[in-house]
mmCIF file of C-alpha atoms in Angstrom:
data_model
loop_
_atom_site.group_PDB
_atom_site.id
_atom_site.type_symbol
_atom_site.label_atom_id
_atom_site.label_comp_id
_atom_site.label_asym_id
_atom_site.label_seq_id
_atom_site.Cartn_x
_atom_site.Cartn_y
_atom_site.Cartn_z
ATOM 1 C CA MET P 9 10.182 7.024 30.044
ATOM 2 C CA GLY P 10 6.940 8.276 28.572
ATOM 3 C CA GLY P 11 4.555 6.087 26.646
ATOM 4 C CA VAL P 12 4.796 5.161 22.991
ATOM 5 C CA GLU P 13 2.223 6.915 20.832
ATOM 6 C CA GLU P 14 0.252 4.964 18.267
ATOM 7 C CA GLU P 15 -1.369 6.228 15.087
ATOM 8 C CA ILE P 16 -3.204 4.384 12.346
ATOM 9 C CA VAL P 17 -3.041 5.376 8.689
ATOM 10 C CA VAL P 18 -4.220 4.212 5.287
ATOM 11 C CA GLU P 19 -1.917 4.759 2.312
ATOM 12 C CA CYS P 20 -2.396 3.942 -1.374
ATOM 13 C CA TYR P 21 0.488 2.745 -3.549
ATOM 14 C CA PRO P 22 0.179 2.319 -7.325
ATOM 15 C CA LEU P 23 2.364 -0.646 -8.283
ATOM 16 C CA ARG P 24 2.150 -0.947 -12.056
ATOM 17 C CA VAL P 25 0.089 -0.137 -15.116
ATOM 18 C CA TYR P 26 -0.118 -3.089 -17.509
ATOM 19 C CA THR P 27 -0.894 -2.617 -21.198
ATOM 20 C CA ARG P 28 -1.349 -4.932 -24.182
ATOM 21 C CA ASN P 29 2.431 -5.035 -24.435
ATOM 22 C CA ASP P 30 2.364 -7.063 -21.191
ATOM 23 C CA PHE P 31 -0.583 -9.362 -21.920
ATOM 24 C CA TYR P 32 -3.789 -9.388 -23.941
ATOM 25 C CA MET P 33 -6.769 -7.506 -22.535
ATOM 26 C CA ASN P 34 -9.903 -6.149 -24.150
ATOM 27 C CA ARG P 35 -10.981 -3.595 -21.546
ATOM 28 C CA PRO P 36 -9.446 -1.502 -18.754
ATOM 29 C CA SER P 37 -9.474 -2.848 -15.210
ATOM 30 C CA LEU P 38 -8.429 -2.170 -11.616
ATOM 31 C CA SER P 39 -6.623 -4.677 -9.390
ATOM 32 C CA MET P 40 -6.407 -3.738 -5.687
ATOM 33 C CA ARG P 41 -4.962 -5.616 -2.724
ATOM 34 C CA GLY P 42 -5.030 -4.627 0.919
ATOM 35 C CA LYS P 43 -1.935 -5.006 3.094
ATOM 36 C CA GLU P 44 -1.400 -4.392 6.807
ATOM 37 C CA PHE P 45 1.879 -2.976 8.106
ATOM 38 C CA PHE P 46 3.536 -1.817 11.332
ATOM 39 C CA ARG P 47 5.981 1.086 11.306
ATOM 40 C CA HIS P 48 8.285 2.328 14.105
ATOM 41 C CA ILE P 49 9.377 5.969 13.842
ATOM 42 C CA TYR P 50 11.927 7.576 16.150
ATOM 43 C CA HIS P 51 11.427 11.300 16.827
ATOM 44 C CA PRO P 52 14.729 12.853 17.975
ATOM 45 C CA ILE P 53 14.641 16.218 19.732
ATOM 46 C CA GLU P 54 16.622 17.684 16.833
ATOM 47 C CA GLY P 55 16.874 16.481 13.266
ATOM 48 C CA PRO P 56 14.527 14.531 11.014
ATOM 49 C CA HIS P 57 12.300 11.689 12.111
ATOM 50 C CA VAL P 58 13.800 8.258 11.470
ATOM 51 C CA LEU P 59 12.029 5.131 10.264
ATOM 52 C CA VAL P 60 13.733 2.440 12.353
ATOM 53 C CA ASN P 61 11.619 -0.571 11.423
ATOM 54 C CA GLN P 62 8.730 -1.633 9.243
ATOM 55 C CA THR P 63 6.950 -4.973 9.115
ATOM 56 C CA VAL P 64 4.563 -5.806 6.283
ATOM 57 C CA VAL P 65 2.057 -8.609 6.849
ATOM 58 C CA GLN P 66 2.177 -10.822 3.769
ATOM 59 C CA GLU P 67 -1.431 -12.012 3.932
ATOM 60 C CA HIS P 68 -3.770 -9.682 2.041
ATOM 61 C CA THR P 69 -6.643 -8.085 3.944
ATOM 62 C CA TYR P 70 -8.687 -8.055 0.735
ATOM 63 C CA GLU P 71 -8.357 -8.419 -3.029
ATOM 64 C CA CYS P 72 -10.535 -7.061 -5.796
ATOM 65 C CA ASN P 73 -10.270 -7.166 -9.573
ATOM 66 C CA VAL P 74 -12.793 -4.866 -11.195
ATOM 67 C CA PRO P 75 -13.370 -4.341 -14.925
ATOM 68 C CA LEU P 76 -13.726 -0.663 -15.824
ATOM 69 C CA PRO P 77 -15.918 0.692 -18.634
ATOM 70 C CA ALA P 78 -14.302 1.473 -21.980
ATOM 71 C CA SER P 79 -14.915 5.166 -21.295
ATOM 72 C CA ALA P 80 -12.131 4.995 -18.659
ATOM 73 C CA MET P 81 -9.619 5.054 -21.537
ATOM 74 C CA ARG P 82 -10.828 8.403 -22.899
ATOM 75 C CA SER P 83 -9.486 10.883 -20.342
ATOM 76 C CA ILE P 84 -8.327 11.266 -16.770
ATOM 77 C CA GLU P 85 -11.776 12.610 -15.855
ATOM 78 C CA HIS P 86 -13.487 9.494 -17.235
ATOM 79 C CA LEU P 87 -10.928 7.298 -15.484
ATOM 80 C CA GLN P 88 -11.586 9.060 -12.167
ATOM 81 C CA GLN P 89 -15.328 8.510 -12.556
ATOM 82 C CA SER P 90 -14.774 4.833 -13.375
ATOM 83 C CA ILE P 91 -12.487 4.164 -10.403
ATOM 84 C CA ALA P 92 -14.844 6.091 -8.104
ATOM 85 C CA ALA P 93 -17.670 3.763 -9.149
ATOM 86 C CA ALA P 94 -15.473 0.687 -8.520
ATOM 87 C CA GLU P 95 -15.081 1.243 -4.753
ATOM 88 C CA PRO P 96 -15.246 -2.094 -2.905
ATOM 89 C CA PRO P 97 -17.924 -2.368 -0.204
ATOM 90 C CA VAL P 98 -16.611 -1.165 3.172
ATOM 91 C CA ASN P 99 -16.991 -4.594 4.725
ATOM 92 C CA GLU P 100 -14.784 -6.053 1.964
ATOM 93 C CA ARG P 101 -12.156 -3.332 1.742
ATOM 94 C CA ILE P 102 -11.194 -3.251 5.418
ATOM 95 C CA ILE P 103 -10.938 -6.277 7.678
ATOM 96 C CA ASN P 104 -9.785 -4.572 10.873
ATOM 97 C CA PRO P 105 -12.520 -2.243 12.236
ATOM 98 C CA GLN P 106 -9.965 0.110 13.815
ATOM 99 C CA PHE P 107 -9.436 1.682 10.379
ATOM 100 C CA MET P 108 -13.108 2.443 9.750
ATOM 101 C CA HIS P 109 -13.086 5.980 11.178
ATOM 102 C CA LEU P 110 -10.079 7.268 9.231
ATOM 103 C CA ASN P 111 -10.464 10.296 7.016
ATOM 104 C CA GLU P 112 -8.719 8.559 4.119
ATOM 105 C CA THR P 113 -11.424 8.174 1.535
ATOM 106 C CA TRP P 114 -11.845 6.347 -1.739
ATOM 107 C CA GLU P 115 -11.679 9.758 -3.432
ATOM 108 C CA GLU P 116 -8.005 9.961 -2.434
ATOM 109 C CA VAL P 117 -7.418 6.516 -3.940
ATOM 110 C CA VAL P 118 -9.166 7.687 -7.117
ATOM 111 C CA HIS P 119 -6.875 10.720 -7.348
ATOM 112 C CA VAL P 120 -3.644 8.781 -6.719
ATOM 113 C CA LEU P 121 -4.427 5.996 -9.196
ATOM 114 C CA SER P 122 -5.779 8.187 -11.993
ATOM 115 C CA GLN P 123 -2.767 10.510 -11.783
ATOM 116 C CA HIS P 124 -0.434 7.503 -11.871
ATOM 117 C CA VAL P 125 -2.102 6.046 -14.972
ATOM 118 C CA ASN P 126 -2.043 9.453 -16.654
ATOM 119 C CA ASN P 127 1.660 9.939 -15.830
ATOM 120 C CA THR P 128 2.588 6.592 -17.412
ATOM 121 C CA GLY P 129 1.077 7.615 -20.753
ATOM 122 C CA ALA P 130 -1.379 4.698 -20.746
ATOM 123 C CA LEU P 131 -4.386 6.977 -21.378
ATOM 124 C CA THR P 132 -4.261 6.841 -25.170
ATOM 125 C CA GLY P 133 -8.028 6.824 -25.648
ATOM 126 C CA ARG P 134 -8.015 3.467 -27.429
ATOM 127 C CA ASP P 135 -5.723 0.992 -25.622
ATOM 128 C CA PRO P 136 -6.955 -0.920 -22.553
ATOM 129 C CA PHE P 137 -4.808 -1.122 -19.432
ATOM 130 C CA MET P 138 -4.859 -2.604 -15.952
ATOM 131 C CA VAL P 139 -3.770 -0.511 -12.979
ATOM 132 C CA GLU P 140 -2.459 -2.546 -10.045
ATOM 133 C CA ALA P 141 -2.271 -0.987 -6.581
ATOM 134 C CA GLU P 142 -2.119 -1.699 -2.862
ATOM 135 C CA ASP P 143 -4.125 -0.258 0.002
ATOM 136 C CA ALA P 144 -1.778 -0.208 2.991
ATOM 137 C CA PHE P 145 -3.414 -0.219 6.435
ATOM 138 C CA GLY P 146 -0.798 0.717 9.002
ATOM 139 C CA THR P 147 -0.176 1.076 12.710
ATOM 140 C CA ILE P 148 2.578 3.599 13.450
ATOM 141 C CA TYR P 149 4.473 3.584 16.751
ATOM 142 C CA LEU P 150 6.000 6.981 17.567
ATOM 143 C CA ILE P 151 9.036 6.809 19.874
ATOM 144 C CA ARG P 152 10.074 10.273 21.068
ATOM 145 C CA GLU P 153 13.516 11.150 22.418
ATOM 146 C CA GLU P 154 11.929 13.851 24.586
ATOM 147 C CA ASN P 155 10.121 11.072 26.466
ATOM 148 C CA GLY P 156 13.412 9.299 27.213
ATOM 149 C CA TRP P 157 13.405 6.820 24.338
ATOM 150 C CA ARG P 158 16.337 5.839 22.127
ATOM 151 C CA SER P 159 15.995 4.662 18.542
ATOM 152 C CA GLY P 160 16.759 1.021 19.399
ATOM 153 C CA ASP P 161 13.920 0.877 21.926
ATOM 154 C CA TRP P 162 11.394 0.114 19.162
ATOM 155 C CA ARG P 163 12.036 -3.598 19.769
ATOM 156 C CA GLN P 164 9.935 -3.385 22.939
ATOM 157 C CA TYR P 165 6.886 -2.622 20.777
ATOM 158 C CA GLN P 166 7.030 -5.181 18.013
ATOM 159 C CA PRO P 167 3.798 -6.320 16.357
ATOM 160 C CA PRO P 168 2.578 -9.901 16.737
ATOM 161 C CA GLN P 169 4.626 -12.161 14.469
ATOM 162 C CA ASP P 170 3.094 -14.485 11.913
ATOM 163 C CA GLU P 171 4.500 -17.940 11.429
ATOM 164 C CA GLU P 172 7.573 -17.960 9.214
ATOM 165 C CA THR P 173 6.620 -17.464 5.581
ATOM 166 C CA ASN P 174 8.826 -18.417 2.644
ATOM 167 C CA CYS P 175 8.539 -17.052 -0.873
ATOM 168 C CA ASN P 176 6.991 -19.602 -3.248
ATOM 169 C CA ILE P 177 9.416 -18.547 -5.980
ATOM 170 C CA CYS P 178 12.852 -18.034 -4.415
ATOM 171 C CA GLY P 179 12.431 -19.636 -0.974
ATOM 172 C CA ASP P 180 13.519 -16.496 0.942
ATOM 173 C CA ASP P 181 12.082 -15.889 4.411
ATOM 174 C CA ILE P 182 9.620 -13.021 3.904
ATOM 175 C CA THR P 183 8.078 -12.975 7.374
ATOM 176 C CA GLN P 184 9.419 -9.439 7.772
ATOM 177 C CA ALA P 185 10.349 -6.889 5.167
ATOM 178 C CA PRO P 186 13.826 -5.476 5.833
ATOM 179 C CA GLY P 187 13.910 -2.303 7.934
ATOM 180 C CA ASP P 188 15.211 -0.283 5.007
ATOM 181 C CA VAL P 189 12.389 -1.309 2.686
ATOM 182 C CA PHE P 190 9.729 1.366 2.762
ATOM 183 C CA LEU P 191 6.269 1.007 1.307
ATOM 184 C CA GLY P 192 6.099 3.119 -1.798
ATOM 185 C CA SER P 193 9.848 3.259 -2.443
ATOM 186 C CA ILE P 194 11.659 1.732 -5.405
ATOM 187 C CA ASP P 195 13.098 -0.890 -3.050
ATOM 188 C CA ALA P 196 9.604 -1.714 -1.825
ATOM 189 C CA LEU P 197 8.345 -2.184 -5.362
ATOM 190 C CA THR P 198 11.322 -4.421 -6.126
ATOM 191 C CA TYR P 199 10.710 -6.376 -2.912
ATOM 192 C CA SER P 200 6.973 -6.757 -3.509
ATOM 193 C CA THR P 201 7.549 -7.758 -7.145
ATOM 194 C CA LYS P 202 10.200 -10.330 -6.234
ATOM 195 C CA HIS P 203 7.925 -11.845 -3.603
ATOM 196 C CA ALA P 204 4.633 -11.667 -5.494
ATOM 197 C CA PHE P 205 2.397 -14.692 -5.047
#
């Protein structure tokens, strides 16, 4: 069998936009958390690629809560400028140096988050909001059928396991996210909300 290919990626996931209906706030703000994940993708010779496993490390690689200027409420352009100016220092945003050379830039984060806020209708021009999001730093293992691999062979390339972690709220074991929970999906948002610390 041929080797397993590895890729590293950075993905941004808006989680929620909070308004005064959720809790009192007097100015807009940005709340970002970094997460690390491992994803195994099976590439069959024919047919679509298949996500066979994903593990999300529960410990955050970084957290930042940044107040934004009041001008961020005026328009999507002002919001983009405000988020662009709120970029965390590189040494705070990324713990693992292997991600430093990626092309993913803060400008992409700015675009994703500002579009999300705009799509929720929170940009009223007068009401503050808080946008909550996750930076996901991932290692992807590509297992190709043409190299002699089968989909179940991903188990030979599992990431290092943390000690068992239980949710502080419900007591569930959350050491690994289920294989069918994808970052960015509705199930992932439900999972991350249920197991928020």
